[in-house]
């Protein structure tokens, strides 16, 4: 692994593939242990979480379902402010154990707007698993129940995370060289 260029920027290796996979196996083991018998529904938030979601899901040793959604943010009226809606959520969450899968929680804004909509459906439990979080960037505190890595507030790339559309396919995570 060495410095790579994507579009106009340079990125250096930050979290290696083996370290990622080890941490994900630990998260899947914890989820499998904590949610045994619950037949949880995992909801992966696209686009960024697709790799994390696939790796978490294939390491589970319990019965579980998965669904993939996109969050769309648009400008509401003056009184509603910004509005977040989801595309693709067909499942009924009532009484279910639900685990949201995110690649990264940074400001927490989108999730803080979206979670109440899920709560409204009265799941038995609503848990959050995120590969990454940037505590320095968090403006809308979100409680992350299963966390991969806490990282500084610098731009990351790879393993699902993109820079203007590119880099999602990288099997490890890179950090912007400033
Ligand atoms: N990289 C790519 N996408 C992101 C990031 C990041 O660091 N934070 C939020 N979305
Ligand atoms: Mg992006």
Short mmCIF file of C-alpha atoms and ligand atoms in Angstrom, two decimals:
data_model
loop_
_atom_site.label_atom_id
_atom_site.label_comp_id
_atom_site.label_asym_id
_atom_site.label_seq_id
_atom_site.Cartn_x
_atom_site.Cartn_y
_atom_site.Cartn_z
CA UNK A 1 0.00 0.00 0.00
CA UNK A 2 1.31 3.44 -0.83
CA UNK A 3 0.09 6.91 -1.71
CA UNK A 4 -2.59 6.94 -4.43
CA UNK A 5 -4.16 9.70 -6.47
CA UNK A 6 -7.92 10.04 -7.03
CA UNK A 7 -9.13 12.96 -9.13
CA UNK A 8 -6.93 15.88 -8.01
CA UNK A 9 -6.06 14.63 -4.50
CA UNK A 10 -3.53 12.29 -2.86
CA UNK A 11 -4.45 9.73 -0.23
CA UNK A 12 -2.27 7.66 2.09
CA UNK A 13 -3.04 4.26 3.66
CA UNK A 14 -4.85 4.64 6.99
CA UNK A 15 -6.68 1.43 8.02
CA UNK A 16 -5.47 -1.76 6.36
CA UNK A 17 -7.64 -4.52 5.00
CA UNK A 18 -6.70 -7.00 7.71
CA UNK A 19 -7.39 -4.52 10.51
CA UNK A 20 -10.78 -3.70 8.97
CA UNK A 21 -11.72 -7.34 8.58
CA UNK A 22 -10.64 -8.19 12.14
CA UNK A 23 -12.72 -5.39 13.63
CA UNK A 24 -15.73 -6.34 11.49
CA UNK A 25 -15.49 -9.96 12.65
CA UNK A 26 -15.58 -8.67 16.25
CA UNK A 27 -18.64 -6.54 15.52
CA UNK A 28 -20.44 -9.46 13.83
CA UNK A 29 -19.59 -11.72 16.76
CA UNK A 30 -20.98 -9.16 19.23
CA UNK A 31 -24.15 -8.74 17.15
CA UNK A 32 -24.58 -12.50 16.82
CA UNK A 33 -24.20 -12.88 20.55
CA UNK A 34 -26.43 -9.96 21.56
CA UNK A 35 -29.25 -10.59 19.06
CA UNK A 36 -29.53 -14.37 19.13
CA UNK A 37 -33.13 -15.46 18.59
CA UNK A 38 -34.28 -11.94 17.64
CA UNK A 39 -34.15 -12.42 13.84
CA UNK A 40 -32.92 -8.83 13.49
CA UNK A 41 -33.52 -6.74 10.40
CA UNK A 42 -30.37 -4.98 9.22
CA UNK A 43 -30.92 -1.78 7.25
CA UNK A 44 -27.87 -0.70 5.27
CA UNK A 45 -27.73 2.93 4.22
CA UNK A 46 -26.50 3.31 0.65
CA UNK A 47 -24.26 4.12 -1.05
CA UNK A 48 -21.33 4.17 1.37
CA UNK A 49 -22.22 1.25 3.62
CA UNK A 50 -22.46 -1.49 0.99
CA UNK A 51 -19.07 -3.09 1.72
CA UNK A 52 -19.32 -2.82 5.50
CA UNK A 53 -22.86 -4.21 5.30
CA UNK A 54 -21.78 -7.18 3.18
CA UNK A 55 -18.86 -8.05 5.48
CA UNK A 56 -20.83 -7.63 8.72
CA UNK A 57 -23.71 -9.67 7.31
CA UNK A 58 -21.65 -12.58 6.01
CA UNK A 59 -19.89 -12.96 9.36
CA UNK A 60 -23.16 -13.26 11.32
CA UNK A 61 -23.90 -16.67 12.78
CA UNK A 62 -27.59 -15.99 13.55
CA UNK A 63 -30.73 -15.77 11.43
CA UNK A 64 -31.10 -12.23 10.15
CA UNK A 65 -32.59 -10.20 7.31
CA UNK A 66 -31.09 -7.30 5.41
CA UNK A 67 -32.56 -4.48 3.40
CA UNK A 68 -30.89 -1.57 1.61
CA UNK A 69 -32.14 1.99 1.57
CA UNK A 70 -31.08 5.39 0.30
CA UNK A 71 -31.61 8.56 2.27
CA UNK A 72 -32.61 11.62 0.32
CA UNK A 73 -32.33 15.07 1.85
CA UNK A 74 -34.31 17.93 0.36
CA UNK A 75 -35.25 21.45 1.32
CA UNK A 76 -38.61 21.57 3.05
CA UNK A 77 -40.64 24.64 3.90
CA UNK A 78 -39.48 27.32 6.33
CA UNK A 79 -41.20 25.54 9.20
CA UNK A 80 -40.08 21.99 8.38
CA UNK A 81 -36.46 22.88 7.48
CA UNK A 82 -34.54 20.15 5.69
CA UNK A 83 -36.44 16.92 5.27
CA UNK A 84 -34.92 13.44 5.03
CA UNK A 85 -36.84 10.60 3.44
CA UNK A 86 -35.87 7.04 2.62
CA UNK A 87 -36.20 5.12 -0.60
CA UNK A 88 -36.58 1.35 -0.56
CA UNK A 89 -37.76 0.58 2.95
CA UNK A 90 -40.57 -1.93 2.36
CA UNK A 91 -40.35 -3.80 5.66
CA UNK A 92 -42.67 -3.20 8.59
CA UNK A 93 -40.47 -2.42 11.61
CA UNK A 94 -43.17 -2.85 14.24
CA UNK A 95 -41.87 -5.07 17.05
CA UNK A 96 -38.64 -5.86 15.18
CA UNK A 97 -35.05 -5.62 16.33
CA UNK A 98 -33.54 -3.25 13.78
CA UNK A 99 -29.85 -2.55 13.21
CA UNK A 100 -28.88 0.41 11.04
CA UNK A 101 -25.61 -0.11 9.16
CA UNK A 102 -23.65 3.03 8.33
CA UNK A 103 -20.20 3.54 6.86
CA UNK A 104 -19.57 6.78 8.75
CA UNK A 105 -21.37 9.03 11.20
CA UNK A 106 -19.78 12.47 11.05
CA UNK A 107 -22.07 15.43 11.84
CA UNK A 108 -24.93 13.04 12.68
CA UNK A 109 -27.38 15.39 11.00
CA UNK A 110 -28.96 13.03 8.47
CA UNK A 111 -29.38 10.21 10.98
CA UNK A 112 -30.75 12.53 13.66
CA UNK A 113 -33.46 13.52 11.18
CA UNK A 114 -34.10 10.00 9.95
CA UNK A 115 -34.11 7.95 13.18
CA UNK A 116 -37.38 9.48 14.51
CA UNK A 117 -39.11 8.23 11.35
CA UNK A 118 -37.99 4.70 12.15
CA UNK A 119 -38.91 5.06 15.83
CA UNK A 120 -42.37 6.08 14.66
CA UNK A 121 -42.87 2.52 13.36
CA UNK A 122 -42.25 1.22 16.91
CA UNK A 123 -39.45 -1.30 16.46
CA UNK A 124 -38.75 -3.31 19.61
CA UNK A 125 -35.17 -2.08 19.47
CA UNK A 126 -33.31 0.30 17.18
CA UNK A 127 -29.53 -0.13 17.15
CA UNK A 128 -26.80 1.58 15.17
CA UNK A 129 -23.65 -0.04 13.83
CA UNK A 130 -21.17 2.25 12.12
CA UNK A 131 -17.76 1.40 10.77
CA UNK A 132 -16.44 4.89 11.46
CA UNK A 133 -17.22 8.04 13.40
CA UNK A 134 -15.59 11.46 13.60
CA UNK A 135 -16.26 12.73 17.14
CA UNK A 136 -14.82 16.19 16.35
CA UNK A 137 -17.37 16.64 13.55
CA UNK A 138 -20.44 15.43 15.51
CA UNK A 139 -23.01 18.20 15.85
CA UNK A 140 -26.10 16.08 16.37
CA UNK A 141 -25.05 13.43 18.91
CA UNK A 142 -25.94 9.91 17.81
CA UNK A 143 -25.47 6.93 20.09
CA UNK A 144 -23.52 4.31 18.16
CA UNK A 145 -24.09 0.86 19.64
CA UNK A 146 -21.48 -0.99 17.54
CA UNK A 147 -18.52 1.06 16.35
CA UNK A 148 -15.56 0.07 14.23
CA UNK A 149 -13.16 2.99 14.56
CA UNK A 150 -13.20 6.50 15.95
CA UNK A 151 -11.20 8.70 13.58
CA UNK A 152 -9.97 12.31 13.37
CA UNK A 153 -11.90 14.83 11.30
CA UNK A 154 -10.00 14.23 8.06
CA UNK A 155 -11.40 13.10 4.71
CA UNK A 156 -11.29 9.32 4.18
CA UNK A 157 -11.55 7.18 1.08
CA UNK A 158 -12.08 3.53 0.26
CA UNK A 159 -14.05 0.54 1.51
CA UNK A 160 -17.31 2.12 0.32
CA UNK A 161 -16.32 5.75 0.95
CA UNK A 162 -15.90 7.86 -2.16
CA UNK A 163 -14.29 11.05 -3.28
CA UNK A 164 -16.62 12.47 -5.93
CA UNK A 165 -17.76 9.01 -6.99
CA UNK A 166 -14.42 7.22 -7.05
CA UNK A 167 -12.52 5.03 -4.59
CA UNK A 168 -15.37 2.96 -3.18
CA UNK A 169 -13.79 -0.26 -4.46
CA UNK A 170 -10.58 0.05 -2.45
CA UNK A 171 -10.40 -2.78 0.12
CA UNK A 172 -8.67 -0.58 2.69
CA UNK A 173 -9.25 2.96 3.99
CA UNK A 174 -7.09 5.89 2.92
CA UNK A 175 -6.72 9.36 4.41
CA UNK A 176 -6.37 12.62 2.49
CA UNK A 177 -2.81 13.92 2.33
CA UNK A 178 -2.98 17.62 3.24
N1 LIG B 1 -15.06 10.38 3.14
C1 LIG B 1 -16.03 10.10 2.24
N2 LIG B 1 -17.32 10.32 2.45
C2 LIG B 1 -17.68 10.85 3.65
C3 LIG B 1 -16.74 11.16 4.63
C4 LIG B 1 -15.35 10.92 4.37
O1 LIG B 1 -14.44 11.17 5.19
N3 LIG B 1 -17.44 11.67 5.69
C5 LIG B 1 -18.76 11.66 5.33
N4 LIG B 1 -18.92 11.17 4.10
MG1 LIG B 2 -19.74 10.53 -0.63
#
